[in-house]
Amino acid sequence: MKAKLTDKIATILIVVLSLLIVAVLVGLIGFILVRGLSHINWSFLTSVPQTIRAGGGIGPQLFNSLFLLVLTLIITIPLGLGAGIYMAEYAKPGKITGTIRLVVEVLSSFPSIVVGLFGLLLIVNTFGFGFSLFSGALVLTIFNLPLMVRITEQAFRSVPKEQKEAGLALGLTKWKIISSVLFPVALPSIVTGTVLAAGRVFGEAAALLFTAGMSTPRLDFTNWNPLSPTSPINPFRPAETLAVHIWKINSEGLAPDAAQIAAGASAVLVILVLLFNLFARWIGGVLYRAMTASKRMG
């Protein structure tokens, strides 16, 4: 009787805490959207910001955030997948493997400001990439790589051993088993890791202050030469992201409508994260069905 009572009390506490967390999250998102949605329109999403006058937009900053997301994922996903597959399927238990795991855990716990200063000293100054999208993407890769490695390794280890043994019984090579048997099953978890990594890209500000910069040159969206300083797709130009722009407006904005711009930009940022999460989960399900050749019933 005492065990049943304890279990019931624990269940109630867990449910109450879960509902409290959900309520706080919904309240926070609702507060941001209610304050910002009224300021969002096509002109706000496409026009350039104003320093002193009212009526500025977030066009360049919005494009910079999306472009930085693409650059970061291009670097992070191959490295994270490769390292995670190695740790799960090839690395043998020992001091070297244990050291790698320790480094990954330590790296994931570094404060963003510290990683930003490291990027400033090494990537921006020593390597000479300057304040640029590429520098920001490399620093965000440092953030996201431990997460991608850990999630990929856990996803592959969670696949039932029977599936791997069935592949071996059929005479498949180790790489064929990894690519054709294990990877499709692990794909939903890997997509979840990618979503978490992408969320870090959208929301990060401290590290990007020291690497991507706090300004954006005048961009010519008719110029698609990636080597031109005014081209929007030039990865080696300075780029103020949406998160940095929000911080900058709140801390030193001089425009009379700075508070409204910050509220609208915050709402856009929240909507972007929500839409990307929904899209990534949908595309993950599509890829899973395609790679496992599964069909919906009914």
mmCIF file of C-alpha atoms in Angstrom:
data_model
loop_
_atom_site.group_PDB
_atom_site.id
_atom_site.type_symbol
_atom_site.label_atom_id
_atom_site.label_comp_id
_atom_site.label_asym_id
_atom_site.label_seq_id
_atom_site.Cartn_x
_atom_site.Cartn_y
_atom_site.Cartn_z
ATOM 1 C CA MET A 1 0.000 0.000 0.000
ATOM 2 C CA LYS A 2 2.824 2.385 0.887
ATOM 3 C CA ALA A 3 4.597 1.713 -2.418
ATOM 4 C CA LYS A 4 1.411 2.428 -4.380
ATOM 5 C CA LEU A 5 0.871 5.697 -2.485
ATOM 6 C CA THR A 6 4.472 6.781 -3.098
ATOM 7 C CA ASP A 7 4.167 5.943 -6.786
ATOM 8 C CA LYS A 8 0.930 7.920 -7.052
ATOM 9 C CA ILE A 9 2.413 10.974 -5.323
ATOM 10 C CA ALA A 10 5.515 10.845 -7.539
ATOM 11 C CA THR A 11 3.374 10.567 -10.667
ATOM 12 C CA ILE A 12 1.265 13.562 -9.623
ATOM 13 C CA LEU A 13 4.381 15.631 -8.910
ATOM 14 C CA ILE A 14 5.905 14.754 -12.286
ATOM 15 C CA VAL A 15 2.678 15.625 -14.116
ATOM 16 C CA VAL A 16 2.330 18.935 -12.252
ATOM 17 C CA LEU A 17 5.955 19.908 -12.964
ATOM 18 C CA SER A 18 5.566 18.935 -16.622
ATOM 19 C CA LEU A 19 2.412 21.021 -16.954
ATOM 20 C CA LEU A 20 4.161 23.920 -15.209
ATOM 21 C CA ILE A 21 7.079 23.771 -17.647
ATOM 22 C CA VAL A 22 4.705 23.633 -20.615
ATOM 23 C CA ALA A 23 2.698 26.551 -19.212
ATOM 24 C CA VAL A 24 5.841 28.675 -18.776
ATOM 25 C CA LEU A 25 6.959 27.836 -22.320
ATOM 26 C CA VAL A 26 3.564 28.600 -23.848
ATOM 27 C CA GLY A 27 3.318 31.802 -21.829
ATOM 28 C CA LEU A 28 6.765 32.968 -22.918
ATOM 29 C CA ILE A 29 6.123 32.222 -26.593
ATOM 30 C CA GLY A 30 2.659 33.797 -26.387
ATOM 31 C CA PHE A 31 4.037 36.954 -24.753
ATOM 32 C CA ILE A 32 6.690 37.363 -27.471
ATOM 33 C CA LEU A 33 4.209 36.747 -30.291
ATOM 34 C CA VAL A 34 1.512 39.058 -28.863
ATOM 35 C CA ARG A 35 4.034 41.901 -28.523
ATOM 36 C CA GLY A 36 5.643 41.376 -31.918
ATOM 37 C CA LEU A 37 3.122 40.076 -34.445
ATOM 38 C CA SER A 38 1.451 43.458 -34.936
ATOM 39 C CA HIS A 39 4.761 44.940 -36.147
ATOM 40 C CA ILE A 40 5.459 42.250 -38.756
ATOM 41 C CA ASN A 41 4.698 42.991 -42.395
ATOM 42 C CA TRP A 42 6.387 42.498 -45.747
ATOM 43 C CA SER A 43 8.229 45.816 -45.544
ATOM 44 C CA PHE A 44 9.525 44.956 -42.067
ATOM 45 C CA LEU A 45 10.838 41.577 -43.287
ATOM 46 C CA THR A 46 12.576 42.944 -46.384
ATOM 47 C CA SER A 47 13.720 46.517 -45.682
ATOM 48 C CA VAL A 48 17.053 47.539 -44.178
ATOM 49 C CA PRO A 49 17.293 48.757 -40.560
ATOM 50 C CA GLN A 50 17.439 52.455 -39.701
ATOM 51 C CA THR A 51 19.911 53.806 -37.179
ATOM 52 C CA ILE A 52 18.116 56.996 -36.167
ATOM 53 C CA ARG A 53 14.903 57.247 -38.160
ATOM 54 C CA ALA A 54 11.788 55.185 -37.524
ATOM 55 C CA GLY A 55 10.469 52.529 -39.878
ATOM 56 C CA GLY A 56 13.476 50.239 -40.225
ATOM 57 C CA GLY A 57 13.286 46.539 -40.992
ATOM 58 C CA ILE A 58 15.255 43.342 -40.535
ATOM 59 C CA GLY A 59 15.776 42.174 -44.131
ATOM 60 C CA PRO A 60 19.592 41.777 -44.141
ATOM 61 C CA GLN A 61 19.644 40.323 -40.613
ATOM 62 C CA LEU A 62 16.954 37.766 -41.488
ATOM 63 C CA PHE A 63 18.857 36.690 -44.595
ATOM 64 C CA ASN A 64 22.128 36.528 -42.628
ATOM 65 C CA SER A 65 20.562 34.208 -40.028
ATOM 66 C CA LEU A 66 19.241 31.818 -42.673
ATOM 67 C CA PHE A 67 22.498 31.867 -44.637
ATOM 68 C CA LEU A 68 24.524 31.264 -41.478
ATOM 69 C CA LEU A 69 22.241 28.327 -40.650
ATOM 70 C CA VAL A 70 22.978 26.741 -44.043
ATOM 71 C CA LEU A 71 26.749 27.292 -43.724
ATOM 72 C CA THR A 72 26.854 25.875 -40.202
ATOM 73 C CA LEU A 73 24.858 22.763 -41.058
ATOM 74 C CA ILE A 74 27.003 22.135 -44.145
ATOM 75 C CA ILE A 75 30.043 21.956 -41.850
ATOM 76 C CA THR A 76 28.447 20.378 -38.771
ATOM 77 C CA ILE A 77 26.361 17.536 -40.217
ATOM 78 C CA PRO A 78 29.129 15.636 -42.104
ATOM 79 C CA LEU A 79 31.587 16.021 -39.219
ATOM 80 C CA GLY A 80 29.016 15.090 -36.574
ATOM 81 C CA LEU A 81 27.735 12.077 -38.500
ATOM 82 C CA GLY A 82 31.221 10.819 -39.267
ATOM 83 C CA ALA A 83 32.463 11.197 -35.704
ATOM 84 C CA GLY A 84 29.281 9.692 -34.226
ATOM 85 C CA ILE A 85 29.404 6.666 -36.543
ATOM 86 C CA TYR A 86 33.076 6.162 -35.707
ATOM 87 C CA MET A 87 32.432 6.314 -31.962
ATOM 88 C CA ALA A 88 29.470 3.923 -32.204
ATOM 89 C CA GLU A 89 30.733 1.342 -34.697
ATOM 90 C CA TYR A 90 34.514 1.536 -35.036
ATOM 91 C CA ALA A 91 36.085 2.956 -31.854
ATOM 92 C CA LYS A 92 37.314 0.303 -29.433
ATOM 93 C CA PRO A 93 36.908 0.845 -25.672
ATOM 94 C CA GLY A 94 40.097 2.247 -24.176
ATOM 95 C CA LYS A 95 41.893 5.345 -22.954
ATOM 96 C CA ILE A 96 41.820 7.097 -26.329
ATOM 97 C CA THR A 97 38.066 6.584 -26.760
ATOM 98 C CA GLY A 98 37.442 7.662 -23.166
ATOM 99 C CA THR A 99 39.537 10.793 -23.709
ATOM 100 C CA ILE A 100 37.589 11.668 -26.859
ATOM 101 C CA ARG A 101 34.288 11.313 -25.001
ATOM 102 C CA LEU A 102 35.600 13.488 -22.154
ATOM 103 C CA VAL A 103 36.694 16.191 -24.613
ATOM 104 C CA VAL A 104 33.275 16.091 -26.293
ATOM 105 C CA GLU A 105 31.494 16.496 -22.945
ATOM 106 C CA VAL A 106 33.766 19.343 -21.835
ATOM 107 C CA LEU A 107 33.391 21.100 -25.180
ATOM 108 C CA SER A 108 29.598 20.987 -24.950
ATOM 109 C CA SER A 109 29.645 22.744 -21.568
ATOM 110 C CA PHE A 110 31.785 25.746 -22.551
ATOM 111 C CA PRO A 111 30.098 29.161 -22.132
ATOM 112 C CA SER A 112 29.302 30.771 -25.474
ATOM 113 C CA ILE A 113 31.248 33.923 -24.624
ATOM 114 C CA VAL A 114 34.408 31.852 -24.058
ATOM 115 C CA VAL A 115 34.024 30.060 -27.396
ATOM 116 C CA GLY A 116 33.375 33.429 -29.037
ATOM 117 C CA LEU A 117 36.603 34.878 -27.644
ATOM 118 C CA PHE A 118 38.458 31.742 -28.762
ATOM 119 C CA GLY A 119 37.028 32.236 -32.255
ATOM 120 C CA LEU A 120 38.061 35.899 -32.199
ATOM 121 C CA LEU A 121 41.660 35.055 -31.317
ATOM 122 C CA LEU A 122 42.114 31.996 -33.522
ATOM 123 C CA ILE A 123 39.711 32.195 -36.471
ATOM 124 C CA VAL A 124 39.228 35.949 -36.868
ATOM 125 C CA ASN A 125 42.746 37.172 -36.035
ATOM 126 C CA THR A 126 45.233 34.284 -36.326
ATOM 127 C CA PHE A 127 43.739 32.612 -39.400
ATOM 128 C CA GLY A 128 42.745 35.979 -40.845
ATOM 129 C CA PHE A 129 39.137 35.222 -41.779
ATOM 130 C CA GLY A 130 38.012 38.450 -40.108
ATOM 131 C CA PHE A 131 34.477 39.183 -38.947
ATOM 132 C CA SER A 132 32.532 37.037 -41.373
ATOM 133 C CA LEU A 133 29.789 34.484 -41.807
ATOM 134 C CA PHE A 134 32.438 31.797 -42.243
ATOM 135 C CA SER A 135 34.033 32.651 -38.886
ATOM 136 C CA GLY A 136 30.627 32.540 -37.238
ATOM 137 C CA ALA A 137 29.824 29.188 -38.862
ATOM 138 C CA LEU A 138 33.094 27.670 -37.590
ATOM 139 C CA VAL A 139 32.408 28.865 -34.031
ATOM 140 C CA LEU A 140 28.845 27.543 -34.126
ATOM 141 C CA THR A 141 30.237 24.240 -35.377
ATOM 142 C CA ILE A 142 32.303 24.057 -32.176
ATOM 143 C CA PHE A 143 29.028 24.422 -30.235
ATOM 144 C CA ASN A 144 26.999 21.986 -32.284
ATOM 145 C CA LEU A 145 29.566 19.265 -32.974
ATOM 146 C CA PRO A 146 29.456 17.650 -29.488
ATOM 147 C CA LEU A 147 25.658 17.525 -29.654
ATOM 148 C CA MET A 148 25.657 15.967 -33.129
ATOM 149 C CA VAL A 149 28.335 13.423 -32.204
ATOM 150 C CA ARG A 150 26.588 12.360 -29.000
ATOM 151 C CA ILE A 151 23.139 12.062 -30.588
ATOM 152 C CA THR A 152 24.461 10.181 -33.636
ATOM 153 C CA GLU A 153 26.354 7.727 -31.436
ATOM 154 C CA GLN A 154 23.343 7.125 -29.194
ATOM 155 C CA ALA A 155 21.050 6.740 -32.210
ATOM 156 C CA PHE A 156 23.254 4.037 -33.721
ATOM 157 C CA ARG A 157 23.709 2.242 -30.401
ATOM 158 C CA SER A 158 19.940 2.187 -29.858
ATOM 159 C CA VAL A 159 19.348 0.121 -33.015
ATOM 160 C CA PRO A 160 18.580 -3.517 -32.021
ATOM 161 C CA LYS A 161 21.568 -5.825 -32.376
ATOM 162 C CA GLU A 162 19.374 -8.331 -34.208
ATOM 163 C CA GLN A 163 19.249 -6.046 -37.239
ATOM 164 C CA LYS A 164 23.026 -5.837 -37.393
ATOM 165 C CA GLU A 165 23.361 -9.595 -36.920
ATOM 166 C CA ALA A 166 20.836 -10.188 -39.719
ATOM 167 C CA GLY A 167 22.981 -8.058 -42.035
ATOM 168 C CA LEU A 168 26.098 -10.004 -41.104
ATOM 169 C CA ALA A 169 24.248 -13.286 -41.710
ATOM 170 C CA LEU A 170 23.426 -12.069 -45.222
ATOM 171 C CA GLY A 171 27.103 -11.414 -45.896
ATOM 172 C CA LEU A 172 26.825 -7.610 -46.020
ATOM 173 C CA THR A 173 29.927 -5.515 -45.428
ATOM 174 C CA LYS A 174 30.182 -3.400 -42.271
ATOM 175 C CA TRP A 175 29.723 -0.154 -44.194
ATOM 176 C CA LYS A 176 26.729 -1.574 -46.077
ATOM 177 C CA ILE A 177 25.114 -2.512 -42.757
ATOM 178 C CA ILE A 178 25.780 0.988 -41.405
ATOM 179 C CA SER A 179 24.454 2.818 -44.468
ATOM 180 C CA SER A 180 21.524 0.551 -45.405
ATOM 181 C CA VAL A 181 20.412 -1.021 -42.108
ATOM 182 C CA LEU A 182 21.448 1.134 -39.144
ATOM 183 C CA PHE A 183 21.302 4.635 -40.627
ATOM 184 C CA PRO A 184 17.614 4.542 -41.704
ATOM 185 C CA VAL A 185 16.561 3.378 -38.233
ATOM 186 C CA ALA A 186 18.727 6.008 -36.523
ATOM 187 C CA LEU A 187 17.601 8.799 -38.861
ATOM 188 C CA PRO A 188 14.745 10.245 -36.714
ATOM 189 C CA SER A 189 17.096 10.745 -33.749
ATOM 190 C CA ILE A 190 19.731 12.275 -36.019
ATOM 191 C CA VAL A 191 17.158 14.685 -37.432
ATOM 192 C CA THR A 192 16.251 15.660 -33.864
ATOM 193 C CA GLY A 193 19.916 16.427 -33.205
ATOM 194 C CA THR A 194 20.037 18.539 -36.347
ATOM 195 C CA VAL A 195 16.972 20.464 -35.165
ATOM 196 C CA LEU A 196 18.600 21.186 -31.810
ATOM 197 C CA ALA A 197 21.772 22.297 -33.566
ATOM 198 C CA ALA A 198 19.782 24.580 -35.860
ATOM 199 C CA GLY A 199 17.995 26.127 -32.890
ATOM 200 C CA ARG A 200 21.383 27.018 -31.408
ATOM 201 C CA VAL A 201 22.318 28.733 -34.681
ATOM 202 C CA PHE A 202 19.180 30.915 -34.661
ATOM 203 C CA GLY A 203 19.431 31.901 -31.026
ATOM 204 C CA GLU A 204 23.162 32.377 -30.484
ATOM 205 C CA ALA A 205 24.348 35.961 -30.038
ATOM 206 C CA ALA A 206 27.325 36.147 -27.651
ATOM 207 C CA ALA A 207 29.722 34.086 -29.774
ATOM 208 C CA LEU A 208 28.657 35.780 -33.015
ATOM 209 C CA LEU A 209 29.413 39.239 -31.638
ATOM 210 C CA PHE A 210 33.116 38.346 -31.780
ATOM 211 C CA THR A 211 33.133 36.351 -35.021
ATOM 212 C CA ALA A 212 30.341 37.257 -37.459
ATOM 213 C CA GLY A 213 30.353 40.914 -36.417
ATOM 214 C CA MET A 214 27.790 43.551 -35.475
ATOM 215 C CA SER A 215 27.302 45.170 -38.868
ATOM 216 C CA THR A 216 26.243 44.232 -42.384
ATOM 217 C CA PRO A 217 27.463 45.955 -45.553
ATOM 218 C CA ARG A 218 24.967 47.219 -48.091
ATOM 219 C CA LEU A 219 23.915 44.077 -49.928
ATOM 220 C CA ASP A 220 23.046 43.935 -53.615
ATOM 221 C CA PHE A 221 20.594 41.048 -54.026
ATOM 222 C CA THR A 222 21.096 41.156 -57.795
ATOM 223 C CA ASN A 223 24.801 40.354 -57.346
ATOM 224 C CA TRP A 224 25.275 36.604 -56.852
ATOM 225 C CA ASN A 225 29.059 36.578 -57.201
ATOM 226 C CA PRO A 226 30.206 34.862 -53.957
ATOM 227 C CA LEU A 227 33.510 36.765 -54.039
ATOM 228 C CA SER A 228 31.972 40.245 -54.260
ATOM 229 C CA PRO A 229 31.903 42.231 -50.965
ATOM 230 C CA THR A 230 28.316 43.347 -51.644
ATOM 231 C CA SER A 231 27.040 39.895 -52.623
ATOM 232 C CA PRO A 232 24.569 38.377 -50.133
ATOM 233 C CA ILE A 233 26.085 34.898 -50.628
ATOM 234 C CA ASN A 234 29.663 35.967 -49.908
ATOM 235 C CA PRO A 235 30.621 33.864 -46.836
ATOM 236 C CA PHE A 236 33.586 36.108 -45.991
ATOM 237 C CA ARG A 237 31.664 39.330 -45.359
ATOM 238 C CA PRO A 238 30.581 40.685 -41.957
ATOM 239 C CA ALA A 239 27.042 39.693 -41.033
ATOM 240 C CA GLU A 240 24.834 40.831 -38.176
ATOM 241 C CA THR A 241 22.361 38.051 -37.409
ATOM 242 C CA LEU A 242 18.827 38.480 -36.130
ATOM 243 C CA ALA A 243 19.720 37.520 -32.549
ATOM 244 C CA VAL A 244 22.633 39.976 -32.504
ATOM 245 C CA HIS A 245 20.392 42.653 -34.012
ATOM 246 C CA ILE A 246 17.819 42.180 -31.241
ATOM 247 C CA TRP A 247 20.531 42.518 -28.590
ATOM 248 C CA LYS A 248 21.975 45.578 -30.319
ATOM 249 C CA ILE A 249 18.609 47.351 -30.586
ATOM 250 C CA ASN A 250 17.747 46.669 -26.948
ATOM 251 C CA SER A 251 21.155 47.830 -25.699
ATOM 252 C CA GLU A 252 21.961 50.811 -27.925
ATOM 253 C CA GLY A 253 19.050 51.406 -30.314
ATOM 254 C CA LEU A 254 18.521 55.106 -31.127
ATOM 255 C CA ALA A 255 15.503 54.840 -33.427
ATOM 256 C CA PRO A 256 12.241 56.095 -31.868
ATOM 257 C CA ASP A 257 10.559 52.751 -32.625
ATOM 258 C CA ALA A 258 13.461 50.608 -31.350
ATOM 259 C CA ALA A 259 11.242 48.750 -28.846
ATOM 260 C CA GLN A 260 8.724 47.855 -31.556
ATOM 261 C CA ILE A 261 11.470 46.667 -33.916
ATOM 262 C CA ALA A 262 12.977 44.493 -31.186
ATOM 263 C CA ALA A 263 9.543 43.004 -30.401
ATOM 264 C CA GLY A 264 8.862 42.265 -34.075
ATOM 265 C CA ALA A 265 12.322 40.770 -34.614
ATOM 266 C CA SER A 266 11.895 38.564 -31.518
ATOM 267 C CA ALA A 267 8.560 37.283 -32.846
ATOM 268 C CA VAL A 268 10.131 36.514 -36.225
ATOM 269 C CA LEU A 269 12.941 34.620 -34.502
ATOM 270 C CA VAL A 270 10.492 32.504 -32.481
ATOM 271 C CA ILE A 271 8.390 31.764 -35.578
ATOM 272 C CA LEU A 272 11.512 30.727 -37.507
ATOM 273 C CA VAL A 273 12.538 28.269 -34.807
ATOM 274 C CA LEU A 274 9.025 26.785 -34.580
ATOM 275 C CA LEU A 275 8.678 26.447 -38.364
ATOM 276 C CA PHE A 276 12.115 24.879 -38.710
ATOM 277 C CA ASN A 277 11.328 22.340 -35.991
ATOM 278 C CA LEU A 278 8.067 21.353 -37.683
ATOM 279 C CA PHE A 279 9.709 21.163 -41.118
ATOM 280 C CA ALA A 280 12.655 19.126 -39.848
ATOM 281 C CA ARG A 281 10.388 16.586 -38.144
ATOM 282 C CA TRP A 282 8.279 16.278 -41.295
ATOM 283 C CA ILE A 283 11.293 15.815 -43.563
ATOM 284 C CA GLY A 284 12.748 13.311 -41.083
ATOM 285 C CA GLY A 285 9.607 11.193 -41.337
ATOM 286 C CA VAL A 286 9.669 11.413 -45.135
ATOM 287 C CA LEU A 287 13.318 10.355 -45.276
ATOM 288 C CA TYR A 288 12.697 7.503 -42.845
ATOM 289 C CA ARG A 289 9.831 6.124 -44.926
ATOM 290 C CA ALA A 290 11.833 6.518 -48.131
ATOM 291 C CA MET A 291 14.988 4.843 -46.808
ATOM 292 C CA THR A 292 13.183 1.973 -45.098
ATOM 293 C CA ALA A 293 10.712 1.540 -47.987
ATOM 294 C CA SER A 294 7.851 1.582 -45.491
ATOM 295 C CA LYS A 295 4.365 2.483 -46.666
ATOM 296 C CA ARG A 296 1.443 3.955 -44.802
ATOM 297 C CA MET A 297 -1.374 1.539 -44.239
ATOM 298 C CA GLY A 298 -4.944 2.478 -45.083
#
